[in-house]
Amino acid sequence: MRSVFPLGDNETESDGHAMNESTRLHLGAAYYPEHWPEARWPEDLRLMREAHMTVVRMGEFAWSTMEPEPGAVRLDWLDRAVDLAAKAGLVAVLGTPTAAPPAWLSTPEVLAVDDKGRPVQFGNRCHYCVHSPELHAATRRIVGAMAERFGPNPDVVGWQIDNEFNRVCYCDRCRAEFQRFLKRKFGTLDDLNAHWSTAYWSQTYSDWKQIPIPIGGHNPGLMLEFKRFVTASYRAFQKLQIDLLRPKLRPGVWITHNFMKWFDGYDHYAMSEDLDLASWDWYVGSGHHDYLNDGAAHDLVRGFKQRNFWIMETQPGSVNWRDVNNALNRGEARVMAWHAVAHGADAIAYWQWRSALGGQEQYHGTLVDQSGRPRPFYDEAKELGDDFAKVRDLLAGSTIHCDTALLHSYDSCWSIRGQKHHKEFDYIWHLLGYYRPVAARNVGVDIVSAEAPVDGYALVVAPALVLLSEERAARLAGFVKGGGHLVLTVRTGMKDDYNALLPARQPGGLTEAAGVEVEECYALRNPVPVAGPWLKGTSTTWAERLRVLDTGQTEILVRFGACNGWLDDQPAITVHPYGKGRVYYVGACLDAAAQQILIDHIVADAGVEPVPATPDGIEARKRTATDGREIFIVINHEREEKQVTLPWAARDHLTDRDVQGTLSLRPYGVAVLTKADGKG
Ligand code: GAL
């Protein structure tokens, strides 16, 4: 059997428990036994099991219970909780508790400092300085003890390091560490000064100690390196914990961190390199689920390790931290769960199981209320548990394969967010503008690092890849030469790896492949008209005036209409053959309708097929089983009954019925299908 996770050196297929647990579909919740009398635990675990839950996550904020005073480590209670969970049929994921250093550890040496120079107040979370030696020593003690105690435990199948790393510390120690980081990277101040153009405004550094941590706007080179430094800092703290755990863990037991979708505080690709599994915490907050945007977040996280992921937290109805903490509609959380699975999630874990009587999150949604009885939402989770039980074997080990890749780059995101040039131009907004129309056609997308190899894809979309190193340009040009279709968009290829402008016109190293160069870019106050033979619409926010270089070969697909004089009748969107492939340059930010037309054209040109086409509001995605069998997950994201015409006869594994021709989906209905061609 091919596992989602590569087997370790000394691991065999039959090693069992932990490895199998990582690839099968799980339902679970975050549970905090430390909040409750031990006599209550069996009832909570019974209710979990009755909802067909299979996993429970514990421990991630329990440091003060695990170590009430320095060195007095007490893990017996957690051992008993893991054991009771196992007896109830649930495996455990344990979190290291470092996101919540206890009061005794929250000394001036450990507390982070905010950007106004004030120590962060104790009593919330993530209040530590990630470089604090005192924190590191205490982390070694508690994580080391957990590793000793639970590493060999067959009922612990995975570990989460810390919880949602997110803080930036501005203390003197971090500043000194930043200076050391820069010295390691640049070697000499001359080199740093040259890359950052520090003669500008007399920023020239003559001593490493002069270099500040940027607060607000600063030199673009400095700002970019600070983000890289924050990445390196959290990666080192995460690695410190991984190194304590790994030698003690049984083969196949995985280590993850729970990320927050598009959070840009650090480079998630770099952070994920040391992890076995990526996971993320999916909150809608206020309002409702938007499957085209949320699908991008799943595909993003699947791309961190280029394999299936876990939803480590999601809201059981409502949260407590928005202006209006509305509940999801009845049935909405169930389709959300299926939508995540359709995009490669192997687990859905609700946050949290039961409302704590005290603490900051008293009003957050839960499955069991303050009285200890199930809330109405519990029944929806139970229905989901029932669904999962029906298809667990079918989905075990299944993976997702796409012909289209969308490139994501943290450095380009940081660069643009640091200098937006148009207040409404956001890197992620722009990326989603390319994701949504592709996803709306049921075309599977891998969102991968701009550093990832792209050979094998038919279509690669590289939105606003402003930082274009020579390697990136060469890799993408090679992809096109080999027959790939590449889409470049506004702001591409302006800068080098140090956030300095390239001494060349856009798109830098991809100019020859694109067959055009950008003569000028314009931040737009008002939409400008664009038109071509098969597309008419507007460009908002941004427009680039293109000059055709390869006049014999470059096709002008769309031109700007009359507007500011500079853009009037100039090329806006082009396509250029290069090697065996083609490069589109999109110098406009089209309105949604025009963007859909453009994307439909490009997808068809690249020969990418949808996973069958469905009406609006219905999503169809495909996972491929270990034996090659195709599994289709079809989801009605709307609150009215819908019909889908299937191109083949199928078996619905949730209803255990055959479907011929038309599939009817109830409001928020889901079907898990295999083709009825003998292989189903
Ligand atoms: C997450 C966090 C959880 C819980 C949740 C509430 O960001 O990881 O511990 O606080 O938010 O929505």
XYZ file of C-alpha atoms and ligand atoms in Angstrom:
692
model
C 0.000 0.000 0.000
C 1.322 3.469 -0.870
C 1.096 5.645 2.183
C 0.520 9.376 2.244
C 3.656 9.517 4.345
C 6.940 8.088 3.240
C 8.035 5.248 5.469
C 10.977 5.840 7.740
C 14.214 3.871 7.343
C 13.457 1.239 9.891
C 9.753 1.122 9.278
C 7.822 -1.626 7.599
C 4.418 -1.572 5.937
C 3.087 -3.727 8.715
C 4.355 -1.500 11.475
C 0.744 -0.840 12.194
C -1.079 1.478 14.407
C 0.444 4.932 14.032
C 1.097 4.822 10.310
C -2.372 3.535 9.520
C -3.848 6.185 11.761
C -2.234 8.957 9.759
C -3.883 8.005 6.496
C -7.360 7.104 7.604
C -10.114 9.639 7.844
C -10.522 11.003 11.352
C -13.128 13.019 13.177
C -12.313 14.490 16.547
C -12.107 17.462 18.854
C -9.761 19.420 21.073
C -10.325 18.294 24.631
C -8.892 19.800 27.786
C -9.186 17.182 30.538
C -7.342 19.584 32.843
C -10.494 21.740 32.906
C -12.650 18.979 34.374
C -12.803 16.576 37.312
C -11.401 13.223 36.296
C -14.707 11.564 37.127
C -16.241 13.395 34.170
C -13.735 12.226 31.549
C -15.383 8.868 30.772
C -18.670 10.600 29.961
C -16.988 13.073 27.599
C -15.133 10.253 25.861
C -18.307 8.191 25.619
C -20.100 11.108 23.951
C -17.188 11.523 21.536
C -17.303 7.886 20.656
C -21.064 7.999 20.224
C -20.514 10.758 17.661
C -18.202 8.286 15.855
C -15.163 10.358 16.731
C -11.838 8.630 16.370
C -9.257 11.151 17.590
C -8.850 13.539 20.504
C -6.295 16.356 20.686
C -5.003 17.242 24.136
C -2.287 19.031 26.017
C -1.450 22.094 23.964
C -2.161 24.680 26.655
C -1.721 22.564 29.768
C 1.770 23.607 30.871
C 0.684 24.867 34.300
C -1.036 21.529 34.973
C 1.875 19.528 33.587
C 4.444 21.503 35.559
C 2.775 23.488 38.364
C 6.153 24.689 39.589
C 9.584 24.660 37.948
C 10.821 21.105 37.577
C 7.763 19.440 39.179
C 6.599 17.650 36.044
C 3.273 15.800 36.435
C 2.109 13.844 33.443
C 0.219 11.005 35.125
C -3.120 12.727 34.564
C -2.452 13.021 30.819
C -1.360 9.404 30.696
C -4.658 8.415 32.266
C -6.572 10.613 29.813
C -4.763 9.046 26.813
C -5.464 5.610 28.244
C -9.151 6.295 28.844
C -9.469 7.732 25.337
C -7.871 4.591 23.911
C -10.307 2.429 25.866
C -13.119 4.485 24.312
C -11.637 3.787 20.872
C -9.973 7.160 20.292
C -6.359 7.745 19.388
C -4.621 10.852 20.720
C -2.740 13.766 19.231
C -0.684 15.590 21.841
C 0.277 19.227 21.683
C 3.440 20.546 23.283
C 2.288 23.282 25.674
C 4.759 26.009 24.765
C 2.155 28.476 23.463
C 1.118 28.972 27.078
C 4.154 29.431 29.342
C 2.859 29.412 32.935
C 2.988 32.387 35.303
C 6.143 31.114 36.993
C 7.928 31.131 33.654
C 6.617 34.486 32.471
C 9.526 36.498 33.820
C 11.098 39.532 32.106
C 13.665 37.128 30.577
C 10.906 35.176 28.883
C 8.198 37.713 28.051
C 8.188 39.127 24.531
C 8.407 42.882 23.968
C 5.945 44.645 21.675
C 6.771 47.209 18.992
C 6.350 50.028 21.519
C 8.973 48.482 23.785
C 6.477 47.185 26.373
C 6.644 43.647 27.785
C 3.690 41.571 26.594
C 1.157 41.025 29.344
C 0.896 37.538 30.860
C -2.512 35.864 30.749
C -3.113 35.359 27.076
C -0.963 33.150 24.851
C 2.248 33.209 22.834
C 3.633 35.808 25.225
C 7.173 34.484 24.984
C 10.269 35.754 23.216
C 11.166 32.963 20.819
C 14.890 33.522 21.498
C 14.685 33.435 25.297
C 17.288 30.972 26.724
C 15.065 30.550 29.815
C 12.155 29.567 27.586
C 14.362 27.140 25.704
C 15.569 25.505 28.920
C 12.018 25.105 30.224
C 10.872 23.823 26.824
C 13.603 21.175 26.851
C 12.410 20.023 30.252
C 8.679 19.798 29.518
C 8.860 18.553 25.933
C 11.649 16.173 26.865
C 9.481 14.739 29.652
C 6.497 14.404 27.320
C 8.653 12.679 24.724
C 9.954 10.178 27.306
C 6.513 9.494 28.639
C 4.358 9.424 25.521
C 6.828 8.719 22.723
C 6.481 4.957 23.108
C 2.700 5.077 23.698
C 0.928 3.284 20.803
C -2.212 5.348 21.349
C -0.472 8.645 20.598
C -0.424 8.890 16.808
C 0.781 12.432 16.274
C 2.174 15.578 17.839
C 1.498 19.240 17.388
C 4.349 21.616 18.208
C 3.200 24.721 20.110
C 0.029 26.359 18.722
C -0.318 28.863 15.879
C 3.098 30.549 16.114
C 2.372 34.210 15.520
C 4.157 36.754 17.691
C 6.946 39.123 16.684
C 9.220 40.146 19.520
C 11.080 43.485 19.464
C 13.370 42.991 22.456
C 17.090 43.805 22.439
C 17.985 40.118 22.341
C 15.909 39.624 19.181
C 17.521 42.686 17.642
C 20.992 41.276 18.365
C 19.914 37.911 16.932
C 18.639 39.684 13.823
C 22.010 41.404 13.409
C 23.787 38.034 13.763
C 21.413 36.547 11.202
C 22.285 39.327 8.749
C 25.992 38.915 9.358
C 25.740 35.202 8.606
C 23.800 35.930 5.438
C 25.735 38.874 3.997
C 29.207 38.344 5.460
C 30.193 41.981 5.069
C 28.420 45.257 5.641
C 29.560 46.390 2.206
C 27.554 43.600 0.680
C 24.489 44.388 2.805
C 24.754 48.115 2.076
C 25.004 47.426 -1.637
C 22.013 45.072 -1.780
C 19.856 47.454 0.261
C 20.980 50.651 -1.530
C 21.618 52.178 1.893
C 23.271 55.307 0.490
C 19.642 56.274 0.008
C 18.686 58.648 2.876
C 22.110 58.000 4.502
C 21.143 54.575 5.751
C 24.674 53.210 5.277
C 25.641 50.877 8.170
C 29.169 50.912 9.504
C 28.505 48.500 12.395
C 26.130 45.524 12.540
C 24.862 46.850 15.878
C 23.330 49.858 14.125
C 20.773 47.744 12.261
C 17.271 48.053 13.732
C 14.251 45.797 13.765
C 11.858 47.509 11.345
C 8.749 49.048 12.884
C 6.272 50.139 10.229
C 7.670 51.187 6.847
C 11.421 50.826 6.342
C 14.042 49.954 3.761
C 12.493 47.202 1.570
C 15.606 45.020 1.829
C 15.634 45.264 5.617
C 11.909 44.527 5.843
C 12.217 41.424 3.692
C 15.181 40.065 5.650
C 13.343 40.626 8.921
C 10.515 38.350 7.720
C 13.129 35.749 6.816
C 14.651 36.164 10.257
C 11.271 35.604 11.960
C 10.890 32.449 9.855
C 14.332 31.229 10.905
C 13.565 32.024 14.561
C 10.337 30.037 14.729
C 11.820 27.271 12.645
C 14.658 26.922 15.149
C 12.251 26.878 18.104
C 10.091 24.302 16.351
C 13.197 22.247 15.528
C 14.343 22.373 19.141
C 11.109 20.588 20.038
C 11.151 18.214 17.080
C 14.656 17.101 18.039
C 13.465 16.299 21.548
C 10.504 14.312 20.292
C 11.714 12.508 17.205
C 14.171 10.047 18.795
C 11.507 8.954 21.270
C 8.616 8.474 18.854
C 7.495 5.196 17.434
C 7.926 4.787 13.674
C 5.162 6.506 11.730
C 4.136 8.891 14.509
C 3.994 12.305 12.868
C 4.780 15.830 13.974
C 2.843 18.870 12.789
C 2.152 22.495 13.542
C -1.311 24.032 13.221
C -0.970 26.896 10.733
C -3.392 29.725 9.985
C -4.137 29.722 6.262
C -2.720 32.876 4.614
C -1.053 34.247 7.742
C 2.154 35.794 6.423
C 4.215 36.127 9.609
C 6.758 33.587 8.328
C 7.414 31.334 5.364
C 5.247 28.261 5.866
C 7.155 26.265 3.260
C 10.346 26.641 5.258
C 8.521 25.822 8.509
C 6.943 22.741 6.930
C 10.266 21.305 5.818
C 10.902 19.972 9.329
C 7.365 18.632 9.797
C 5.849 15.351 8.646
C 2.368 16.672 8.158
C 0.858 20.111 7.636
C -2.311 21.044 9.467
C -4.340 24.195 9.804
C -7.054 25.830 11.849
C -10.039 26.713 9.745
C -12.350 29.381 11.085
C -14.997 31.202 9.096
C -15.478 33.567 12.030
C -18.412 35.773 11.111
C -20.629 35.155 8.094
C -20.567 31.946 6.089
C -18.374 29.505 4.256
C -17.235 30.566 0.762
C -16.045 27.383 -0.859
C -14.019 29.053 -3.593
C -11.916 31.025 -1.128
C -11.729 28.263 1.474
C -10.748 25.708 -1.153
C -7.675 27.822 -1.852
C -6.688 27.678 1.809
C -6.930 23.866 1.812
C -4.952 23.642 -1.402
C -2.385 25.993 0.088
C -1.890 23.793 3.148
C -1.846 20.615 1.021
C 0.995 22.288 -0.864
C 3.107 22.830 2.279
C 4.139 19.178 2.236
C 2.606 18.314 -1.137
C 0.502 15.672 0.544
C -2.712 15.350 2.509
C -3.185 17.463 5.614
C -5.275 17.708 8.772
C -7.833 20.273 9.829
C -6.563 20.520 13.384
C -9.268 22.954 14.465
C -12.543 24.132 13.015
C -15.528 25.873 14.499
C -18.442 23.874 15.835
C -20.924 26.474 14.623
C -19.609 29.725 16.027
C -16.579 31.506 17.445
C -16.235 34.170 20.141
C -13.775 36.593 18.582
C -15.648 38.390 15.814
C -17.906 41.424 15.919
C -20.920 39.188 15.275
C -20.361 35.569 16.282
C -23.164 34.072 14.224
C -23.668 30.318 13.980
C -23.110 28.495 10.710
C -26.358 27.297 9.183
C -27.520 23.840 10.086
C -25.703 21.506 7.694
C -23.070 24.068 6.718
C -20.330 22.640 8.938
C -20.972 19.210 7.454
C -20.425 20.428 3.893
C -17.392 22.347 5.079
C -15.939 19.138 6.459
C -16.577 17.304 3.197
C -15.159 20.197 1.229
C -11.938 19.935 3.275
C -11.793 16.179 2.692
C -12.383 16.752 -1.019
C -9.293 18.988 -0.994
C -7.112 16.454 0.826
C -7.940 16.703 4.546
C -7.549 13.390 6.362
C -9.022 14.674 9.608
C -11.542 17.172 10.893
C -11.082 18.158 14.532
C -13.491 20.591 16.159
C -12.344 23.288 18.518
C -13.385 22.715 21.174
C -15.269 19.834 22.705
C -16.813 21.498 25.734
C -17.294 25.077 26.988
C -14.911 25.762 29.847
C -16.643 27.490 32.730
C -13.975 30.165 32.873
C -11.246 31.604 30.696
C -11.399 33.964 27.755
C -13.292 31.659 25.412
C -16.435 30.964 27.447
C -18.712 31.991 24.580
C -16.965 30.035 21.821
C -18.916 27.335 19.985
C -18.515 23.794 21.351
C -20.146 20.394 20.972
C -21.006 20.041 24.658
C -22.250 23.024 26.605
C -21.465 24.316 30.084
C -24.004 21.901 31.594
C -22.133 18.943 30.159
C -24.890 18.050 27.693
C -24.582 17.954 23.900
C -25.555 21.125 22.075
C -27.748 20.918 18.947
C -24.547 21.050 16.866
C -23.436 17.725 18.363
C -25.977 15.926 16.154
C -24.475 17.423 13.012
C -21.015 16.264 14.051
C -22.470 12.846 14.761
C -23.965 12.690 11.286
C -20.556 13.539 9.899
C -18.998 10.834 12.049
C -21.492 8.400 10.634
C -20.604 9.484 7.065
C -16.899 9.145 7.739
C -17.372 5.639 9.094
C -19.041 4.604 5.816
C -16.179 5.729 3.568
C -13.156 5.452 5.840
C -11.808 2.356 4.128
C -12.538 3.712 0.671
C -10.686 6.978 1.322
C -7.781 5.575 3.334
C -4.508 6.574 1.708
C -6.195 8.328 -1.228
C -4.441 11.399 -2.621
C -5.052 14.330 -4.938
C -3.411 14.869 -8.316
C -3.806 18.082 -10.296
C -2.727 19.294 -13.728
C -2.749 22.936 -12.659
C -0.389 24.613 -10.220
C -0.651 28.065 -8.747
C 2.601 29.452 -7.387
C 2.709 31.099 -3.991
C 5.667 33.042 -2.715
C 5.952 34.522 0.754
C 8.713 36.870 -0.346
C 6.558 38.309 -3.135
C 3.668 38.627 -0.690
C 5.884 40.455 1.845
C 7.350 42.665 -0.834
C 3.948 43.769 -2.113
C 2.399 44.125 1.334
C 5.362 46.282 2.320
C 4.821 48.580 -0.686
C 1.294 48.117 -1.961
C 1.347 51.097 -4.272
C -2.440 50.785 -4.401
C -4.191 50.361 -1.085
C -6.504 47.751 -2.583
C -3.795 45.680 -4.207
C -3.273 42.727 -1.938
C -1.130 39.800 -2.991
C -3.524 37.152 -1.653
C -6.556 38.954 -3.086
C -4.809 38.898 -6.450
C -3.883 35.216 -6.117
C -7.471 34.339 -5.205
C -8.596 36.232 -8.287
C -6.822 33.515 -10.283
C -7.765 30.616 -8.023
C -11.514 31.233 -7.879
C -12.365 31.022 -11.596
C -10.256 27.870 -11.971
C -11.847 26.244 -8.934
C -15.333 27.329 -10.040
C -14.903 24.963 -13.002
C -13.971 22.009 -10.790
C -10.410 22.121 -12.022
C -8.123 20.848 -9.282
C -5.296 23.190 -8.295
C -2.107 22.552 -6.356
C -0.953 25.732 -4.654
C 2.776 25.219 -4.372
C 5.853 27.178 -3.470
C 7.338 29.303 -6.230
C 10.478 27.231 -5.532
C 8.771 23.886 -6.238
C 9.498 21.899 -9.402
C 6.606 22.339 -11.834
C 7.417 19.794 -14.521
C 4.475 17.516 -15.058
C 1.847 20.229 -14.757
C -0.011 21.335 -17.866
C -0.747 24.829 -16.557
C 1.152 27.009 -14.082
C -0.251 30.317 -12.880
C 2.230 32.646 -11.177
C 0.295 35.609 -9.773
C 2.276 38.770 -9.030
C 5.619 36.998 -8.738
C 7.341 40.289 -8.056
C 10.570 38.697 -6.782
C 12.009 36.832 -9.704
C 15.413 35.362 -9.014
C 17.389 33.918 -11.911
C 16.608 30.389 -10.681
C 12.882 31.054 -10.609
C 12.954 32.544 -14.082
C 15.048 29.664 -15.448
C 12.776 27.041 -13.901
C 9.635 28.611 -15.338
C 11.190 29.206 -18.748
C 12.282 25.561 -18.802
C 8.763 24.464 -17.935
C 7.349 26.391 -20.895
C 10.042 25.159 -23.268
C 9.032 21.634 -22.341
C 5.431 22.268 -23.364
C 3.813 23.907 -20.331
C 1.385 26.817 -20.300
C 2.472 29.637 -17.992
C 0.376 32.605 -16.876
C 2.250 35.681 -15.664
C 0.335 38.558 -14.164
C 0.840 42.171 -13.138
C 3.855 43.093 -11.005
C 5.835 40.046 -12.198
C 9.602 40.159 -12.336
C 10.232 43.610 -10.893
C 12.654 42.695 -8.114
C 15.584 40.532 -7.113
C 15.907 38.289 -4.095
C 16.890 41.258 -1.892
C 13.749 43.251 -2.724
C 15.764 45.619 -4.919
C 14.447 46.635 -8.325
C 16.033 44.641 -11.126
C 17.992 46.800 -13.547
C 15.648 45.563 -16.268
C 12.052 45.978 -17.311
C 9.348 43.580 -16.197
C 9.036 40.615 -16.409
C 12.808 40.461 -15.807
C 14.280 37.058 -16.607
C 11.036 35.934 -18.251
C 10.902 38.693 -20.853
C 12.124 36.527 -23.699
C 9.659 33.772 -22.830
C 6.778 36.246 -22.512
C 7.577 38.000 -25.797
C 6.571 41.313 -24.180
C 7.972 43.830 -21.731
C 6.181 46.212 -19.413
C 6.761 49.829 -20.382
C 4.883 51.267 -17.421
C 2.507 50.249 -14.682
C -0.446 52.301 -13.434
C -2.274 52.194 -10.118
C -5.880 52.870 -11.085
C -8.343 55.071 -9.276
C -11.170 54.035 -11.577
C -11.751 50.909 -13.654
C -10.501 51.138 -17.232
C -12.175 49.328 -20.134
C -10.511 46.320 -21.769
C -11.652 44.469 -24.872
C -10.623 41.749 -27.284
C -12.375 39.500 -29.780
C -13.819 37.238 -27.070
C -13.544 39.306 -23.889
C -14.939 42.663 -22.802
C -14.687 44.059 -19.284
C -12.687 46.325 -17.028
C -9.371 46.387 -15.252
C -9.462 47.681 -11.700
C -6.667 48.623 -9.322
C -3.741 48.011 -11.667
C -2.841 48.102 -15.353
C 0.414 47.525 -17.212
C 1.204 48.891 -20.627
C 2.835 46.097 -22.609
C 5.238 46.431 -25.514
C 5.352 43.527 -27.889
C 8.919 42.392 -28.501
C 8.413 39.332 -30.634
C 6.054 40.963 -33.121
C 5.907 37.948 -35.404
C 4.770 35.542 -32.690
C 3.131 37.434 -29.828
C -0.636 37.539 -30.081
C -2.435 40.502 -28.511
C -5.587 39.061 -26.982
C -6.954 42.108 -25.195
C -6.281 45.874 -25.347
C -7.070 48.693 -22.966
C -9.801 51.092 -24.090
C -9.800 54.853 -23.817
C -8.863 56.023 -20.287
C -5.808 58.026 -19.146
C -4.193 58.477 -22.530
C -1.178 56.337 -21.586
C -3.041 53.081 -21.742
C -5.468 53.866 -24.568
C -5.453 51.091 -27.139
C -2.279 49.539 -25.683
C -1.874 45.744 -25.310
C -3.219 44.435 -21.993
C -3.105 40.651 -22.357
C -0.851 38.684 -24.681
C 0.151 35.130 -25.423
C 3.487 34.056 -26.796
C 4.673 30.633 -27.995
C 7.975 29.643 -26.423
C 9.599 26.270 -27.012
C 6.770 23.743 -26.989
C 4.601 25.836 -24.659
C 2.964 29.227 -24.306
C 3.250 32.198 -21.965
C 0.278 34.433 -21.185
C 1.066 37.885 -19.829
C -1.943 39.445 -18.124
C -1.278 43.150 -17.610
C -4.743 43.840 -16.224
C -6.722 43.007 -13.080
C -9.979 41.981 -14.670
C -13.428 42.146 -13.140
C -14.724 38.734 -12.034
C -16.846 38.047 -15.137
C -14.056 38.910 -17.577
C -11.542 36.973 -15.463
C -13.749 33.872 -15.704
C -13.806 34.191 -19.503
C -10.034 34.580 -19.627
C -9.422 31.622 -17.321
C -11.860 29.412 -19.256
C -9.911 30.253 -22.404
C -6.531 29.507 -20.834
C -7.652 26.281 -19.158
C -9.061 25.002 -22.456
C -5.896 26.077 -24.299
C -3.783 24.144 -21.797
C -5.990 21.084 -22.256
C -6.889 20.823 -18.567
C -10.073 18.858 -17.902
C -12.532 19.549 -15.076
C -13.459 16.833 -12.582
C -16.845 16.642 -14.059
C -18.477 19.992 -14.742
C -21.346 20.862 -12.374
C -23.839 23.727 -11.980
C -22.845 26.806 -9.953
C -22.728 26.166 -6.237
C -21.936 22.473 -6.710
C -18.383 21.378 -6.308
C -16.861 18.127 -7.556
C -13.361 17.004 -6.578
C -11.429 13.821 -7.053
C -9.214 11.762 -4.770
C -7.358 8.790 -6.169
C -7.310 5.624 -4.092
C -4.168 3.599 -3.521
C -5.364 1.090 -6.138
C -5.880 3.874 -8.709
C -9.654 3.991 -8.285
C -11.139 7.483 -8.702
C -13.281 8.746 -5.821
C -15.469 11.769 -6.575
C -16.775 13.974 -3.787
C -19.712 16.063 -4.989
C -20.918 18.822 -2.676
C -23.959 21.075 -2.786
C -22.782 24.274 -1.096
C -26.222 25.834 -1.382
C -29.390 25.702 0.655
C -31.628 24.388 -2.095
C -31.876 20.999 -3.717
C -29.721 20.680 -6.856
C -29.326 18.225 -9.700
C -26.072 17.196 -11.322
C -25.846 15.314 -14.593
C -23.167 12.687 -14.230
C -21.227 11.600 -17.313
C -21.082 8.046 -15.986
C -23.081 5.647 -13.823
C -21.857 5.716 -10.249
C -22.174 4.253 -6.793
C -22.831 6.697 -3.928
C -21.033 5.305 -0.896
C -22.858 7.521 1.591
C -26.326 6.314 0.614
C -25.095 2.965 -0.707
C -27.107 3.487 -3.886
C -26.398 3.385 -7.607
C -26.810 6.668 -9.465
C -27.702 6.742 -13.158
C -27.580 10.017 -15.083
C -28.866 12.539 -12.571
C -27.573 12.941 -9.061
C -29.951 14.811 -6.734
C -28.329 16.602 -3.857
C -30.371 17.908 -0.959
C -29.569 21.362 0.486
C -25.987 21.086 1.762
C -25.995 17.525 0.393
C -22.908 15.436 -0.316
C -22.202 12.326 -2.382
C -19.064 10.192 -2.393
C -18.988 8.399 -5.731
C -17.005 5.834 -7.615
C -17.696 4.980 -11.204
C -19.886 1.923 -11.653
C -17.624 0.495 -14.322
C -16.730 -2.640 -12.513
C -13.924 -1.028 -10.545
C -16.346 0.685 -8.117
C -7.462 29.218 17.563
C -6.663 28.613 18.699
C -7.544 27.814 19.625
C -8.771 28.608 19.992
C -9.490 29.011 18.727
C -10.779 29.761 18.967
O -6.755 30.238 16.928
O -5.658 27.777 18.193
O -6.821 27.449 20.781
O -8.395 29.728 20.713
O -8.644 29.831 17.959
O -11.431 30.093 17.762
